[in-house]
Coordinates of N, CA and C in Angstrom, one line a residue:
X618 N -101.5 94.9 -110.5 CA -101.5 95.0 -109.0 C -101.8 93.6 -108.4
X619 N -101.1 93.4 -107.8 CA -101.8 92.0 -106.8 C -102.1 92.3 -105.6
X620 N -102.8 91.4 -105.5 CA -104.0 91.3 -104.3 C -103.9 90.1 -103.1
X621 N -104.1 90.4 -102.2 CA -103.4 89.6 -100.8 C -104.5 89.6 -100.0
X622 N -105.1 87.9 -99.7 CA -106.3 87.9 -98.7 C -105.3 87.3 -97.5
X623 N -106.1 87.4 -96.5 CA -105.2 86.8 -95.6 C -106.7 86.5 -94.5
X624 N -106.5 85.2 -94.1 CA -107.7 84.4 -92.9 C -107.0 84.2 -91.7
X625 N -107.4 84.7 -90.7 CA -106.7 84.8 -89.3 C -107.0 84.1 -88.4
X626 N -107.0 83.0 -88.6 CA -107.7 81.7 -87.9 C -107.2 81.9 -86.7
X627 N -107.8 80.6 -85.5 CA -107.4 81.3 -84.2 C -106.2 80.1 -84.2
X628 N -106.1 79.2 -84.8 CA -105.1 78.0 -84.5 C -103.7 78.6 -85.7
X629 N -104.4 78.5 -86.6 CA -103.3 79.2 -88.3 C -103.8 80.3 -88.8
X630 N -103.0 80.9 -89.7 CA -103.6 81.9 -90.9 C -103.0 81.5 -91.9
X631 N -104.1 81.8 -92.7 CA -104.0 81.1 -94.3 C -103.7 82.6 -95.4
X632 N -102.6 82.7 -96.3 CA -102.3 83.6 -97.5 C -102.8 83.1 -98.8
X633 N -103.6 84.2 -99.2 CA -103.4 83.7 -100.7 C -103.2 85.0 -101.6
X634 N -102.2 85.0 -102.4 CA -101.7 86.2 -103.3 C -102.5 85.9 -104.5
X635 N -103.1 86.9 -105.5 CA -103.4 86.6 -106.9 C -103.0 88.1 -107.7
X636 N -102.8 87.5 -108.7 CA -102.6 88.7 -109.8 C -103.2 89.8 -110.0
X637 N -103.6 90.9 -110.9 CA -104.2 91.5 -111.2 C -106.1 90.8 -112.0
X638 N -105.5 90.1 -112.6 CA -106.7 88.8 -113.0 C -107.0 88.0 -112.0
X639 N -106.9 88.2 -111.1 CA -107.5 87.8 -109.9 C -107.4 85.8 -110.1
X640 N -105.8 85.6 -110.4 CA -105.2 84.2 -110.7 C -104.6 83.7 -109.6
X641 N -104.7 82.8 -108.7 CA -103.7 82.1 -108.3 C -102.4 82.5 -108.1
X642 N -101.5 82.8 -107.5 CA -100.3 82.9 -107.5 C -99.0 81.9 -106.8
X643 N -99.8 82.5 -105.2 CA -99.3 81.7 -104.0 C -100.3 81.7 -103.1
X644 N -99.9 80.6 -102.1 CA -100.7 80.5 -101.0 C -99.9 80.0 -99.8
X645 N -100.0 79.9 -98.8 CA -98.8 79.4 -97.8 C -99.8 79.7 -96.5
X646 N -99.2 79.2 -95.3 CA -99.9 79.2 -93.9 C -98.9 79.2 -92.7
X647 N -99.4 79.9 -92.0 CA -98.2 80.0 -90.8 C -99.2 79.8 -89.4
X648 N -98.1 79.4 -88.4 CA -99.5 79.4 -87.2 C -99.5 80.9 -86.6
X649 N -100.8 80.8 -86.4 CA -101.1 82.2 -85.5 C -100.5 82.5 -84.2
X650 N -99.5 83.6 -84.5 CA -98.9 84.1 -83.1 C -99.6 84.5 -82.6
X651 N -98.7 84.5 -80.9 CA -99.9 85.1 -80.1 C -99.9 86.5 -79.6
X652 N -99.2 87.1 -80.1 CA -98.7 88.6 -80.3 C -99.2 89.1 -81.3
X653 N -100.6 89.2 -81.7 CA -100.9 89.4 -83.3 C -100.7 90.8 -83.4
X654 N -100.8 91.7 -83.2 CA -100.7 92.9 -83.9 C -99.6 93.7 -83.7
X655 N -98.7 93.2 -82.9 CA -97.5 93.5 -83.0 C -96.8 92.6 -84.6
X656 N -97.1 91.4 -84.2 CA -96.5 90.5 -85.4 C -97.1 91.3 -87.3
X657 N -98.5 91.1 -86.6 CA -99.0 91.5 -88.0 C -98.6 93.1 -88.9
X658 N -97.9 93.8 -88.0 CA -97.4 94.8 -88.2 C -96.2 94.6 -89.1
X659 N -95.3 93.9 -88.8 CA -94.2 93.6 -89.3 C -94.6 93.2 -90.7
X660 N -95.4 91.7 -90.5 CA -96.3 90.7 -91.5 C -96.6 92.1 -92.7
X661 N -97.4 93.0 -92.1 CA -98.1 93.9 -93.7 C -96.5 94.7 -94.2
X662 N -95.9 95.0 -93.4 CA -94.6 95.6 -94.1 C -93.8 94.7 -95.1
X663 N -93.9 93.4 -94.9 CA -92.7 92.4 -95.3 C -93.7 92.5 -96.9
X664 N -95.2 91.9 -96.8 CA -95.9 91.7 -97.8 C -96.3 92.8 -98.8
X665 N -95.9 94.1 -98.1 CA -96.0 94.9 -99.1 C -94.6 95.1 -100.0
X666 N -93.5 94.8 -99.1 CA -92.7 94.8 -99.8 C -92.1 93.5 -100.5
X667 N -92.5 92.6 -100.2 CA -92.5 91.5 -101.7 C -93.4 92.0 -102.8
X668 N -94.7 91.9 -102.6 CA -95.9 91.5 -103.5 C -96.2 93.5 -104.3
X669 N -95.3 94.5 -103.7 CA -95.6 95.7 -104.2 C -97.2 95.7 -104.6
X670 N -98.0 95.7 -103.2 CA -99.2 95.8 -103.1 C -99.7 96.5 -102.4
X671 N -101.2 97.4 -102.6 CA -101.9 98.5 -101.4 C -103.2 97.9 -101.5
X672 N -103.0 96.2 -101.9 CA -104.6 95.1 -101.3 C -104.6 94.8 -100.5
X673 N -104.9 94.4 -99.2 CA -104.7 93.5 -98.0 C -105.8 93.2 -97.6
X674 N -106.6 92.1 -97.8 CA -108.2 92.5 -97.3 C -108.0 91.1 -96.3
X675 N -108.8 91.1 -95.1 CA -108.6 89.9 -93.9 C -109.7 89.5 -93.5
X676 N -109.7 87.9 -93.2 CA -111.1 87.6 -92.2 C -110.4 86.7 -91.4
X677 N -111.7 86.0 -90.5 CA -111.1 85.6 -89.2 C -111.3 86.1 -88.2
X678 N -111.0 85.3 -87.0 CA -111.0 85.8 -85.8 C -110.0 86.9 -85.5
X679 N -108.7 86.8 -85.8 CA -107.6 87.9 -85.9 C -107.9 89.0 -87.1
X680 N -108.9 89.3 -87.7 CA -108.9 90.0 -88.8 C -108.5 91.3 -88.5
X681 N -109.1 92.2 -87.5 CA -108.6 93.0 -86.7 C -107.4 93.6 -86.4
X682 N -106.4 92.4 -86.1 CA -105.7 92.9 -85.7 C -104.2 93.2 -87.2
X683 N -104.3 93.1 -88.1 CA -103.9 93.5 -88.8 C -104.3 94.9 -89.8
X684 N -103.5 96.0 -89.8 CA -104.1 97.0 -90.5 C -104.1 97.0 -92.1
X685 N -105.3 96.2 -92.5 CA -105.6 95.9 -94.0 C -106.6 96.7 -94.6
X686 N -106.7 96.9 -95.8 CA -107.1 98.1 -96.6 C -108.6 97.6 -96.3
X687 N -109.2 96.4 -96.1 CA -110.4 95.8 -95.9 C -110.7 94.8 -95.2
X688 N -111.6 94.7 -94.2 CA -111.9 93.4 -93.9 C -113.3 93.0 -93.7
X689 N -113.9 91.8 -94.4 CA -114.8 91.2 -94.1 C -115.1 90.1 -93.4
X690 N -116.2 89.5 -93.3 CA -116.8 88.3 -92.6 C -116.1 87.4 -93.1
X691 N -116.1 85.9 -92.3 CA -115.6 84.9 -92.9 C -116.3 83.8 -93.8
X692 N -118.0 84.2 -93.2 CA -119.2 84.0 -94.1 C -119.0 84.3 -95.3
X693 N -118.6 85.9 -95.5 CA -118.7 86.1 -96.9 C -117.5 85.9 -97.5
X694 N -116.1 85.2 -96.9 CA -115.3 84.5 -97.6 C -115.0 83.9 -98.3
X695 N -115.9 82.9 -97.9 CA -116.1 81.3 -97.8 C -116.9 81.2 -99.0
X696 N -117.9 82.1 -99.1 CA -119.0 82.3 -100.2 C -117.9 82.5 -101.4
X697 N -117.3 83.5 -101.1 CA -116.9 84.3 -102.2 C -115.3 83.2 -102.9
X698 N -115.0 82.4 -101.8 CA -113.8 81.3 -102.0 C -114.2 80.3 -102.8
X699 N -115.7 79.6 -103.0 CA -116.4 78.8 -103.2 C -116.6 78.5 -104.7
X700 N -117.4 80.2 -104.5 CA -118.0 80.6 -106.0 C -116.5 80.6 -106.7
X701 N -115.5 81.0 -106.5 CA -114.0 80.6 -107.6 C -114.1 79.7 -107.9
X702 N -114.1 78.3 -107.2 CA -113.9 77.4 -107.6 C -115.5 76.6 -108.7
X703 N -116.5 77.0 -108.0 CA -117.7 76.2 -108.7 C -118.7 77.6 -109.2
X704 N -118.2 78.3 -109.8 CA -118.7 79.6 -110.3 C -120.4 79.6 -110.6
X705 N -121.4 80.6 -110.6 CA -122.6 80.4 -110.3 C -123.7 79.3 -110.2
X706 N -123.2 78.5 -109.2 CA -124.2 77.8 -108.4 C -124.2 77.8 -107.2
X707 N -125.3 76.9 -106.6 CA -125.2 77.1 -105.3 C -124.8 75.6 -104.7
X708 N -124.5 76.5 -103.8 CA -123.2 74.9 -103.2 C -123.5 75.5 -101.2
X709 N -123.2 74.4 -100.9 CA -123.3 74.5 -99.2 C -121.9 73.8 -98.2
X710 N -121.3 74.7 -98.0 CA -120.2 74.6 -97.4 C -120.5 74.2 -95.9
X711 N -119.3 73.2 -95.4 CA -119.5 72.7 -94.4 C -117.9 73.2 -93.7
X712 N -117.9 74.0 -92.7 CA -116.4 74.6 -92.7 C -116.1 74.3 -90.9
X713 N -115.2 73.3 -90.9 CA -114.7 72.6 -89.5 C -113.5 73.6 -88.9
X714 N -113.7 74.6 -87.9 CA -112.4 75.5 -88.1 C -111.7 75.3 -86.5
X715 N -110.9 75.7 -86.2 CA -110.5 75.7 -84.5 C -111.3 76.3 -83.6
X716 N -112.1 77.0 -83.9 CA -113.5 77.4 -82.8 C -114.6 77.3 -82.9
X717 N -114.9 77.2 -84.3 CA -117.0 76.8 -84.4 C -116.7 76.0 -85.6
X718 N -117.8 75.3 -86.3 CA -118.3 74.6 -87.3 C -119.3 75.4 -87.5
X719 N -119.1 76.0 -88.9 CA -120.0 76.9 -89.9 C -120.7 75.6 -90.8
X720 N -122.0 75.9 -91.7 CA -122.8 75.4 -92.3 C -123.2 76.6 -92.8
X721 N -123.1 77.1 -94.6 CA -123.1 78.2 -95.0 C -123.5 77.9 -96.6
X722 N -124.6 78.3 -96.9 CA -125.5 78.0 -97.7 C -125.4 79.3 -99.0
X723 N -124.4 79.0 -100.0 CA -124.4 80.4 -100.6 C -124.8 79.9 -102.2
X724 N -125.1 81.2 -103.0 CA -125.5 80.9 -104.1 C -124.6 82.2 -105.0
X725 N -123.5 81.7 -105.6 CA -122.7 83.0 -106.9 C -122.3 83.7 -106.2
X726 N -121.7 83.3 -105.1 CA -121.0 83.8 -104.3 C -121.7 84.5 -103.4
X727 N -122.4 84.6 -103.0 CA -123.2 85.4 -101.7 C -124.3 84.2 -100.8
X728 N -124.1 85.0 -99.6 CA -124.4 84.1 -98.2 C -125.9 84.3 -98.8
X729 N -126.7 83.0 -98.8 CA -127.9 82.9 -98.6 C -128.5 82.8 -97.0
X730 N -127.8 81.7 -96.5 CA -128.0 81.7 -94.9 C -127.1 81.0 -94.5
X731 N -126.9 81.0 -93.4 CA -125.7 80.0 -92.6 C -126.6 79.4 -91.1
X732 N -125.6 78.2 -90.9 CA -126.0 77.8 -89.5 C -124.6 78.1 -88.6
X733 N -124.3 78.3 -87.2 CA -123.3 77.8 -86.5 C -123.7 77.3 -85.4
X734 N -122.6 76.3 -84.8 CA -122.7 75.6 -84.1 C -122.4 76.6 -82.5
X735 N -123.0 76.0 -81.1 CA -122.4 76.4 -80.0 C -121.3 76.8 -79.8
X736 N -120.3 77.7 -79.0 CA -119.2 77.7 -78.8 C -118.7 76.9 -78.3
X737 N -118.4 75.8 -78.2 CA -118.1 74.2 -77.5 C -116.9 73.8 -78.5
X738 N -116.1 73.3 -77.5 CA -114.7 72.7 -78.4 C -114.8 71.4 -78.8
X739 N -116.0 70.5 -78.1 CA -116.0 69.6 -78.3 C -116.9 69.4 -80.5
X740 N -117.3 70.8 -80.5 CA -117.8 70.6 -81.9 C -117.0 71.1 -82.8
X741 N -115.5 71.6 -82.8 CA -114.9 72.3 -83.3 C -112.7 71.4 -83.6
X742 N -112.2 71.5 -84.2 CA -111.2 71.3 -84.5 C -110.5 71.2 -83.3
X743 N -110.4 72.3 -82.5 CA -109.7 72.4 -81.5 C -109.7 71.2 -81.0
X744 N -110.9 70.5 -80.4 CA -111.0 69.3 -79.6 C -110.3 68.2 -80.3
X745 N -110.0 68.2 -81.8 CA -109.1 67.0 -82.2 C -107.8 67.7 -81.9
X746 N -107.6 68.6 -82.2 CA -106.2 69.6 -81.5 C -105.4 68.8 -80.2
X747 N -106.8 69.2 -79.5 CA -106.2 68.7 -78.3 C -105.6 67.4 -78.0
X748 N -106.9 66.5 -78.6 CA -106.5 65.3 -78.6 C -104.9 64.5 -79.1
X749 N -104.8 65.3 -80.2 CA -103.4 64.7 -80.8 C -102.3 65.5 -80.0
X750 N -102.4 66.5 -79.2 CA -101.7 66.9 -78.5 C -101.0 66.2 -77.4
X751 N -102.3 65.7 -76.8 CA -102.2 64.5 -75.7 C -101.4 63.2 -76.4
X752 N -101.7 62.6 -77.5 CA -101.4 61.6 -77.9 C -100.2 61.9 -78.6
X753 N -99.7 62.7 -78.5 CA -98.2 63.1 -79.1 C -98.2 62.6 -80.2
X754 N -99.3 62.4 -81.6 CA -99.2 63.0 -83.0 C -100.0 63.8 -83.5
X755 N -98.9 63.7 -85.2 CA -99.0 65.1 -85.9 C -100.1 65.2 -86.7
X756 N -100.7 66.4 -86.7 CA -102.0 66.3 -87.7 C -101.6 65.7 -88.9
X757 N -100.4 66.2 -89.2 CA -100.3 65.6 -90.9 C -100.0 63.7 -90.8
X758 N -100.0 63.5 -89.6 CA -99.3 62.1 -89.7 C -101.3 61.3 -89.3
X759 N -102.2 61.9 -89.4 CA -103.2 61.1 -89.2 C -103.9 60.7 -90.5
X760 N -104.3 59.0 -90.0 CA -104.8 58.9 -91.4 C -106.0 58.4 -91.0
X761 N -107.1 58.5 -91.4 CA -108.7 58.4 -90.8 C -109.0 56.8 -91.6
X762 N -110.0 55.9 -90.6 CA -110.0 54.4 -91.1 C -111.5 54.1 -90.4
X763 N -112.7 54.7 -91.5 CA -114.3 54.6 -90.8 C -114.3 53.4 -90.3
X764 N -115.2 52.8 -89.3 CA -115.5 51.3 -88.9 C -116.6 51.8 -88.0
X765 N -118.0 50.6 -88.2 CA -119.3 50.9 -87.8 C -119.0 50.7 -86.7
X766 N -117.9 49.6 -85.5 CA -118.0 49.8 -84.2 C -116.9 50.5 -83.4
X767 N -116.8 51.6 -84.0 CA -115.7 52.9 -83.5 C -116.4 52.9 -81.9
X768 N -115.4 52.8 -81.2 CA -115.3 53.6 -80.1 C -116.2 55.0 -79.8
X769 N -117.4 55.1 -79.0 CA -118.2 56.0 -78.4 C -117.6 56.8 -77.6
X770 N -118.0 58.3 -78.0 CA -117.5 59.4 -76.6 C -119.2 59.6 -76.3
X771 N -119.5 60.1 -75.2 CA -120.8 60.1 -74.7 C -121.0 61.3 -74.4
X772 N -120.3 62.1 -73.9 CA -120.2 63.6 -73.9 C -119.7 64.3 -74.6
X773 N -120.9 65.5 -75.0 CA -121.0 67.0 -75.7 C -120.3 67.7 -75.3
X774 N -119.7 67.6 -74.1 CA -118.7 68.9 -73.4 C -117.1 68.5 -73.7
X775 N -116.4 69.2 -74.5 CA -114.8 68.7 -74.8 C -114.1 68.0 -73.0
X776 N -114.7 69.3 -72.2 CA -113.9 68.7 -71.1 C -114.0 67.8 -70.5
X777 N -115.3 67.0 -70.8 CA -115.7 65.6 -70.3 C -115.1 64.7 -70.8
X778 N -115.6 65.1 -72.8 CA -115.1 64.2 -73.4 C -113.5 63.3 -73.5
X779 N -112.6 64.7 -73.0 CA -110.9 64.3 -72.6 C -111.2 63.8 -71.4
X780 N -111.7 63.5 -70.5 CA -111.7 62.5 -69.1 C -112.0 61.4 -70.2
X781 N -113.1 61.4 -71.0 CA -113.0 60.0 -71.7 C -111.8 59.3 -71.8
X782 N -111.4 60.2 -72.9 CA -110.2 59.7 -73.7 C -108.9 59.1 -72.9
X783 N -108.4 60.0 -71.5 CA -107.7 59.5 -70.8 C -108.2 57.8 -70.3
X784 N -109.4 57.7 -70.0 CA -109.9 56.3 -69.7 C -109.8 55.8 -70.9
X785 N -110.1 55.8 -72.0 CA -109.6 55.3 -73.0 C -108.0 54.3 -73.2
X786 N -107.1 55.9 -73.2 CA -106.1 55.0 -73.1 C -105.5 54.3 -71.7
X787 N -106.0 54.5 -70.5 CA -106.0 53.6 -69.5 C -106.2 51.7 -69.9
X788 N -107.4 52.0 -70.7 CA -108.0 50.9 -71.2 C -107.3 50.2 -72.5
X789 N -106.4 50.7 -72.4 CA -105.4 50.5 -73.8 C -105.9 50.3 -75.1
X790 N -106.9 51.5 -75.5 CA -107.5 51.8 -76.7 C -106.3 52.1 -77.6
X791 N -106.2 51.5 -78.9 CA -105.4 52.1 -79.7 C -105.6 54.1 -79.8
X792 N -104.5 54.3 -80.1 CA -104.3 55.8 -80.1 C -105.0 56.6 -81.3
X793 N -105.0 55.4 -82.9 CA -105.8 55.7 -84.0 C -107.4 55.6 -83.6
X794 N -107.8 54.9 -83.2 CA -109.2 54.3 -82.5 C -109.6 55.1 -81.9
X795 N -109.0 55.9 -81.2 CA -109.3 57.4 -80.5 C -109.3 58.3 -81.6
X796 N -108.3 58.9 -82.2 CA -108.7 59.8 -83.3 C -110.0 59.8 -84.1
X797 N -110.1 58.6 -84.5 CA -111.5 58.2 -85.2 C -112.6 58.5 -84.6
X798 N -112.5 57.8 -83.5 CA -113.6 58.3 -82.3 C -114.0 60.3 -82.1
X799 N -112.9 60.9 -81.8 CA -112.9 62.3 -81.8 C -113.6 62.8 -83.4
X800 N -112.7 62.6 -84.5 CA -113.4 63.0 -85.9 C -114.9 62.9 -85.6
X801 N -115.0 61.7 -85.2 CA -116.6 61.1 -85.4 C -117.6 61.6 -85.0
X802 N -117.6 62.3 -83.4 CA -117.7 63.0 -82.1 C -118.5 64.4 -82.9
X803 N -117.4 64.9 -83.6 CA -117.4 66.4 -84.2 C -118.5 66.9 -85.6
X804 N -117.6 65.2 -86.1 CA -118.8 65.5 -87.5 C -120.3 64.9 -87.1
X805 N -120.9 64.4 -85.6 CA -122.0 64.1 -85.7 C -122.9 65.4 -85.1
X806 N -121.7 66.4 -84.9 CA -122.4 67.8 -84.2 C -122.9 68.6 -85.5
X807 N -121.5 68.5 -86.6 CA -121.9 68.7 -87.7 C -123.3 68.4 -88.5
X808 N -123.6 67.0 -88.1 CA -124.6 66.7 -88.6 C -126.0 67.3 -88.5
X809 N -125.9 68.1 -87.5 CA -127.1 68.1 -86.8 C -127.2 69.8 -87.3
X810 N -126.5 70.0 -87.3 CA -126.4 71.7 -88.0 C -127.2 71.1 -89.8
X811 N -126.1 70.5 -90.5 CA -126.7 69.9 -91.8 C -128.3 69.5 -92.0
X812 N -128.6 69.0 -91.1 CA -130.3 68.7 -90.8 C -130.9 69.7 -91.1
X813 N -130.5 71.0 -91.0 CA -131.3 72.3 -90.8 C -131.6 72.9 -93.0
X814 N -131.0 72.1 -93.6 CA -130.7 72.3 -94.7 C -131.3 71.0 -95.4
X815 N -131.5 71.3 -96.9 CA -131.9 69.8 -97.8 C -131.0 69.9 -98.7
X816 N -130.0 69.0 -98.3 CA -128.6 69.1 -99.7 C -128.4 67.2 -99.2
X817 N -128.0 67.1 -100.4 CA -127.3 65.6 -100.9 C -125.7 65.6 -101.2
X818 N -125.3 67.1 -101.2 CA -123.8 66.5 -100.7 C -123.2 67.6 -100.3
X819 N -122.0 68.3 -99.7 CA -121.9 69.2 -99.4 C -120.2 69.3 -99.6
X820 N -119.8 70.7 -99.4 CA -118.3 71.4 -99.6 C -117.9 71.1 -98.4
X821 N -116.2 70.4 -98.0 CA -115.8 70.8 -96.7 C -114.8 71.3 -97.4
X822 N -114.5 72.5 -96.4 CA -113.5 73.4 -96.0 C -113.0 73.4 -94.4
X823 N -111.6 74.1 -94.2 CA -111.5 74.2 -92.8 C -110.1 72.9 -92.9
X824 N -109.8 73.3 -91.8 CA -108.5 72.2 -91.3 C -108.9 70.6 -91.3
X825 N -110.1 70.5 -91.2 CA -110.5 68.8 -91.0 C -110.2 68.8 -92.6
X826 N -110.4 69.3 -93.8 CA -110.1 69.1 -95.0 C -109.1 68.6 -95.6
X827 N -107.9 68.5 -94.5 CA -106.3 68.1 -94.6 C -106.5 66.7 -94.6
X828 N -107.3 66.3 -93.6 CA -106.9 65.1 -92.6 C -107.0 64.0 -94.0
X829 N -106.3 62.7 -94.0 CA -106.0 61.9 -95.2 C -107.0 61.0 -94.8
X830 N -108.1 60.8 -96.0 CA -109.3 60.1 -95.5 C -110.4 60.3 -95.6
X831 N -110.3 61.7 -94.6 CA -111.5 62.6 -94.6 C -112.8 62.6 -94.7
X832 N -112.6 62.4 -96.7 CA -113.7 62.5 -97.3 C -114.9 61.2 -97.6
X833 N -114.3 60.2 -97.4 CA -115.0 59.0 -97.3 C -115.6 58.7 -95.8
X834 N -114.5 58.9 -94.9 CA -115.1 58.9 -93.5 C -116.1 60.0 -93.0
X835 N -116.1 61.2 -93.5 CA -117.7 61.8 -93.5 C -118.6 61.4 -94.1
X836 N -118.2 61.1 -95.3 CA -119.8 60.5 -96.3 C -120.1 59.6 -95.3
X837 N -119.5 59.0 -94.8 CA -120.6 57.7 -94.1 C -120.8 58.0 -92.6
X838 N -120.4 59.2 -91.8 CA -121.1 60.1 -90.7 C -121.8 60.8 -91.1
X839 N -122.0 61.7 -92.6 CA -122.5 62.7 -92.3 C -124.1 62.1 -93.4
X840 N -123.9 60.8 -94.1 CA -124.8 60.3 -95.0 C -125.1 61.2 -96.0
X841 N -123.9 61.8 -96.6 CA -124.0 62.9 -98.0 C -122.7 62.8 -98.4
X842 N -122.8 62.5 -99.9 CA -121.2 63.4 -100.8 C -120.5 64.3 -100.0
X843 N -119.1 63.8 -99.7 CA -118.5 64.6 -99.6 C -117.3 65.7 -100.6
X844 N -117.2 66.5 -101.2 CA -116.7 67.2 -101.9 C -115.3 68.0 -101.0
X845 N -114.3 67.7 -101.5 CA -113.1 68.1 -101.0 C -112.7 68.9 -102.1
X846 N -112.8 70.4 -102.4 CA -112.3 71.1 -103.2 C -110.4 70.9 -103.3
X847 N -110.3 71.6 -104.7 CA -108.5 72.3 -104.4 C -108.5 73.7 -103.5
X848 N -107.2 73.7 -103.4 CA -107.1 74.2 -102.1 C -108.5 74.5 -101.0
X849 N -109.4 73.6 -100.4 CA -110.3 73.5 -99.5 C -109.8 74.4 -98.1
X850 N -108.5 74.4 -97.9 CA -108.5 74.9 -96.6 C -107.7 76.5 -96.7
X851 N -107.3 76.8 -98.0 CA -107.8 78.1 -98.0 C -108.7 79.3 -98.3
X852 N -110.1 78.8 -98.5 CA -111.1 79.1 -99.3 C -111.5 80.9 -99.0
X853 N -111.1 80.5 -97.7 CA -111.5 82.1 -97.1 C -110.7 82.9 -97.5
X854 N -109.6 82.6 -97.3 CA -108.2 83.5 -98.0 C -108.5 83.8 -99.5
X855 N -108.8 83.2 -100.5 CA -109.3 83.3 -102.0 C -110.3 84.4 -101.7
X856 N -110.9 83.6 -100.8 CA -112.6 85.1 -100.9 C -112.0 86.1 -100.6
X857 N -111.4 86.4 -99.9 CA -110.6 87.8 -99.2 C -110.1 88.6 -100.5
X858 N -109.0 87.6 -101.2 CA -108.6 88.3 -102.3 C -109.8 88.9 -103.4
X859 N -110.3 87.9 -104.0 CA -111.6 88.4 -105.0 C -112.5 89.7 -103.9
X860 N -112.8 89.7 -102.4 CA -113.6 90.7 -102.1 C -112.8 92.2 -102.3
X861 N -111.3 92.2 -103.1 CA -110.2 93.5 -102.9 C -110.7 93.5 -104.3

């Protein structure tokens, strides 16, 4: 029998199918409509009828709205996505997603404790969302380039922060120089969550795990190893499956 996790993020949702051995099969991502439970309706008929499956376990903010045999936390996803990959130890996940930045501290798969951040966009994915929206590029076309005199945003509030940015490019800041600036912005909120913890290097997961670069441009924001797993940005989706 195969088994189907599915993460219902508020920007994407992430699939992952695994076998009866609980193996890798596929994984794939679509963006999140905004019609979810009408859509997801359709979504669990199509996937039962490819994958001849009665698994469907879901997390996320849309977990809900699809009718899956299970659904859990995305805490215990994340744990449970983790421990696949670095099996009984303890590892501390740093997860950048379109509405909060999680800090989630698990051991063999189970949440020991977590931090989260404010609901503020300015500490969350969304706010670089926005940004490349404005600047008419693609997430996949960014490539991140650390430098000690990056461009300062001064405000904690996303909505301030975008009055920045427009003054920015008034000022004819390069467009990359801004990106950098926004990552930077996010992962120092991050940072401040990580304080609450004693680790020397940490897991990212989440959509910022895409960005090309990434991982060297946090180690020197966040002053720890950074660890970019395989597949990193579907980690919750994995957990989902292993929790069926």
């Amino acid at each position: 029998m195969q088994h189907i996790g599915i993460d219902i993020g508020s920007t994407y949702t992430k699939y992952c199918v695994m076998n009866a051995e609980y193996q890798i099969i596929e994984l794939f991502t679509e963006k999140t409509p905004v019609r979810q439970k009408e859509y997801f309706k359709g979504k669990r008929e199509e996937l039962h009828k490819k994958y001849h499956t009665n698994a469907i376990i879901s997390c996320g903010y849309g977990r809900k709205n699809i009718l899956a045999e299970n659904e859990i936390s995305e805490l215990k996803a994340l744990a449970k996505g983790i421990n696949h990959q670095f099996p009984d130890t303890q590892k501390i996940i740093l997860d950048i997603g379109g509405q909060d930045t999680k800090i989630i501290v698990q051991q063999s798969g189970k949440v020991v404790k977590f931090f989260l951040n404010e609901k503020c966009a300015a500490g969350s994915g969304m706010f670089l969302n926005h940004t490349l929206s404005t600047l008419e590029i693609r997430y996949e076309d960014v490539e991140l380039d650390y430098k000690k005199d990056m461009v300062g945003l001064s405000s904690v509030c996303a909505v301030f922060a975008q009055s920045e940015i427009v003054t920015l490019l008034a000022e004819n800041v390069m467009p990359t120089d801004i990106i950098n600036s926004v990552v930077r912005h996010v992962l120092i909120q991050a940072r401040t969550l990580l304080e609450k913890t004693d680790c020397t290097e940490v897991i990212l997961s989440g959509g910022f795990s895409n960005l090309k670069g990434i991982a060297l441009f946090a180690e020197n924001i966040l002053d720890k190893k950074v660890i970019i797993p395989e597949y990193a940005h579907y980690l919750s989706a994995v957990g989902c499956c292993i929790s069926g």
